[in-house]
Amino acid sequence: MRARRHEAWVDENGELVPALKDLKYDIGNMLNKALAAVEEENDALLYAE
């Protein structure tokens, strides 16, 4: 899963998710998913010393 502010994406269940800027409901859950995707992509940066 790759979160994008301006583009919709397909989640791990194959469902289309609207762009973060267009969310109207379930915002907290979607922001958590977006944050998890960012952390996953940048795992090496988060734990670098």
CSV table of N, CA and C in Angstrom, one decimal, residues 2-37:
chain,number,residue,atom,x,y,z
A,2,ARG,N,0.5,2.2,-0.8
A,2,ARG,CA,1.3,3.4,-0.8
A,2,ARG,C,0.3,4.6,-0.7
A,3,ALA,N,0.5,5.3,0.4
A,3,ALA,CA,-0.4,6.5,0.6
A,3,ALA,C,0.0,7.7,-0.2
A,4,ARG,N,-1.0,8.3,-0.8
A,4,ARG,CA,-0.8,9.5,-1.6
A,4,ARG,C,-1.8,10.6,-1.2
A,5,ARG,N,-1.3,11.8,-1.0
A,5,ARG,CA,-2.3,12.8,-0.6
A,5,ARG,C,-3.2,13.2,-1.8
A,6,HIS,N,-2.7,13.3,-3.0
A,6,HIS,CA,-3.5,13.8,-4.1
A,6,HIS,C,-4.0,12.7,-5.0
A,7,GLU,N,-3.7,11.4,-4.8
A,7,GLU,CA,-4.2,10.4,-5.7
A,7,GLU,C,-4.8,9.3,-4.9
A,8,ALA,N,-5.9,8.7,-5.4
A,8,ALA,CA,-6.5,7.5,-4.8
A,8,ALA,C,-5.5,6.3,-5.0
A,9,TRP,N,-5.7,5.3,-4.2
A,9,TRP,CA,-4.9,4.1,-4.3
A,9,TRP,C,-5.7,2.9,-3.9
A,10,VAL,N,-5.2,1.7,-4.2
A,10,VAL,CA,-5.9,0.4,-3.9
A,10,VAL,C,-5.3,-0.2,-2.6
A,11,ASP,N,-6.1,-0.5,-1.6
A,11,ASP,CA,-5.6,-1.0,-0.4
A,11,ASP,C,-5.3,-2.5,-0.5
A,12,GLU,N,-4.8,-3.1,0.7
A,12,GLU,CA,-4.4,-4.5,0.7
A,12,GLU,C,-5.6,-5.4,0.4
A,13,ASN,N,-6.8,-5.0,0.5
A,13,ASN,CA,-8.0,-5.8,0.2
A,13,ASN,C,-8.5,-5.6,-1.3
A,14,GLY,N,-7.7,-4.8,-2.0
A,14,GLY,CA,-8.1,-4.6,-3.4
A,14,GLY,C,-9.2,-3.5,-3.6
A,15,GLU,N,-9.5,-2.8,-2.5
A,15,GLU,CA,-10.5,-1.7,-2.6
A,15,GLU,C,-9.9,-0.4,-2.9
A,16,LEU,N,-10.6,0.4,-3.7
A,16,LEU,CA,-10.1,1.7,-4.0
A,16,LEU,C,-10.3,2.7,-2.8
A,17,VAL,N,-9.3,3.4,-2.5
A,17,VAL,CA,-9.3,4.3,-1.3
A,17,VAL,C,-9.1,5.7,-1.9
A,18,PRO,N,-10.0,6.7,-1.5
A,18,PRO,CA,-9.9,8.0,-2.1
A,18,PRO,C,-8.6,8.7,-1.6
A,19,ALA,N,-8.2,9.7,-2.4
A,19,ALA,CA,-7.0,10.5,-2.0
A,19,ALA,C,-7.2,11.0,-0.6
A,20,LEU,N,-6.1,11.1,0.2
A,20,LEU,CA,-6.3,11.6,1.6
A,20,LEU,C,-6.9,13.0,1.6
A,21,LYS,N,-6.7,13.8,0.6
A,21,LYS,CA,-7.3,15.2,0.6
A,21,LYS,C,-8.8,15.2,0.4
A,22,ASP,N,-9.3,14.0,-0.1
A,22,ASP,CA,-10.7,13.9,-0.3
A,22,ASP,C,-11.5,13.1,0.7
A,23,LEU,N,-10.9,12.7,1.8
A,23,LEU,CA,-11.6,11.9,2.8
A,23,LEU,C,-12.6,12.7,3.5
A,24,LYS,N,-13.8,12.1,3.7
A,24,LYS,CA,-14.9,12.8,4.4
A,24,LYS,C,-15.3,12.0,5.7
A,25,TYR,N,-14.9,10.7,5.8
A,25,TYR,CA,-15.2,9.9,6.9
A,25,TYR,C,-14.1,9.0,7.2
A,26,ASP,N,-14.0,8.4,8.4
A,26,ASP,CA,-13.0,7.4,8.8
A,26,ASP,C,-11.6,8.0,8.6
A,27,ILE,N,-11.4,9.3,8.8
A,27,ILE,CA,-10.2,10.0,8.6
A,27,ILE,C,-9.0,9.5,9.4
A,28,GLY,N,-9.3,9.3,10.7
A,28,GLY,CA,-8.3,8.8,11.6
A,28,GLY,C,-7.7,7.5,11.2
A,29,ASN,N,-8.5,6.5,10.8
A,29,ASN,CA,-8.1,5.2,10.3
A,29,ASN,C,-7.3,5.3,9.1
A,30,MET,N,-7.7,6.2,8.1
A,30,MET,CA,-7.0,6.3,6.9
A,30,MET,C,-5.6,7.0,7.1
A,31,LEU,N,-5.6,8.0,8.0
A,31,LEU,CA,-4.3,8.6,8.4
A,31,LEU,C,-3.3,7.6,9.0
A,32,ASN,N,-3.9,6.7,9.8
A,32,ASN,CA,-3.0,5.7,10.4
A,32,ASN,C,-2.5,4.8,9.4
A,33,LYS,N,-3.3,4.4,8.4
A,33,LYS,CA,-2.8,3.6,7.3
A,33,LYS,C,-1.7,4.3,6.5
A,34,ALA,N,-2.0,5.6,6.3
A,34,ALA,CA,-1.0,6.4,5.5
A,34,ALA,C,0.3,6.5,6.3
A,35,LEU,N,0.3,6.7,7.6
A,35,LEU,CA,1.5,6.8,8.4
A,35,LEU,C,2.2,5.4,8.4
A,36,ALA,N,1.5,4.3,8.5
A,36,ALA,CA,2.1,3.0,8.5
A,36,ALA,C,2.8,2.8,7.2
A,37,ALA,N,2.2,3.2,6.1
A,37,ALA,CA,2.9,3.1,4.8
A,37,ALA,C,4.1,3.9,4.7
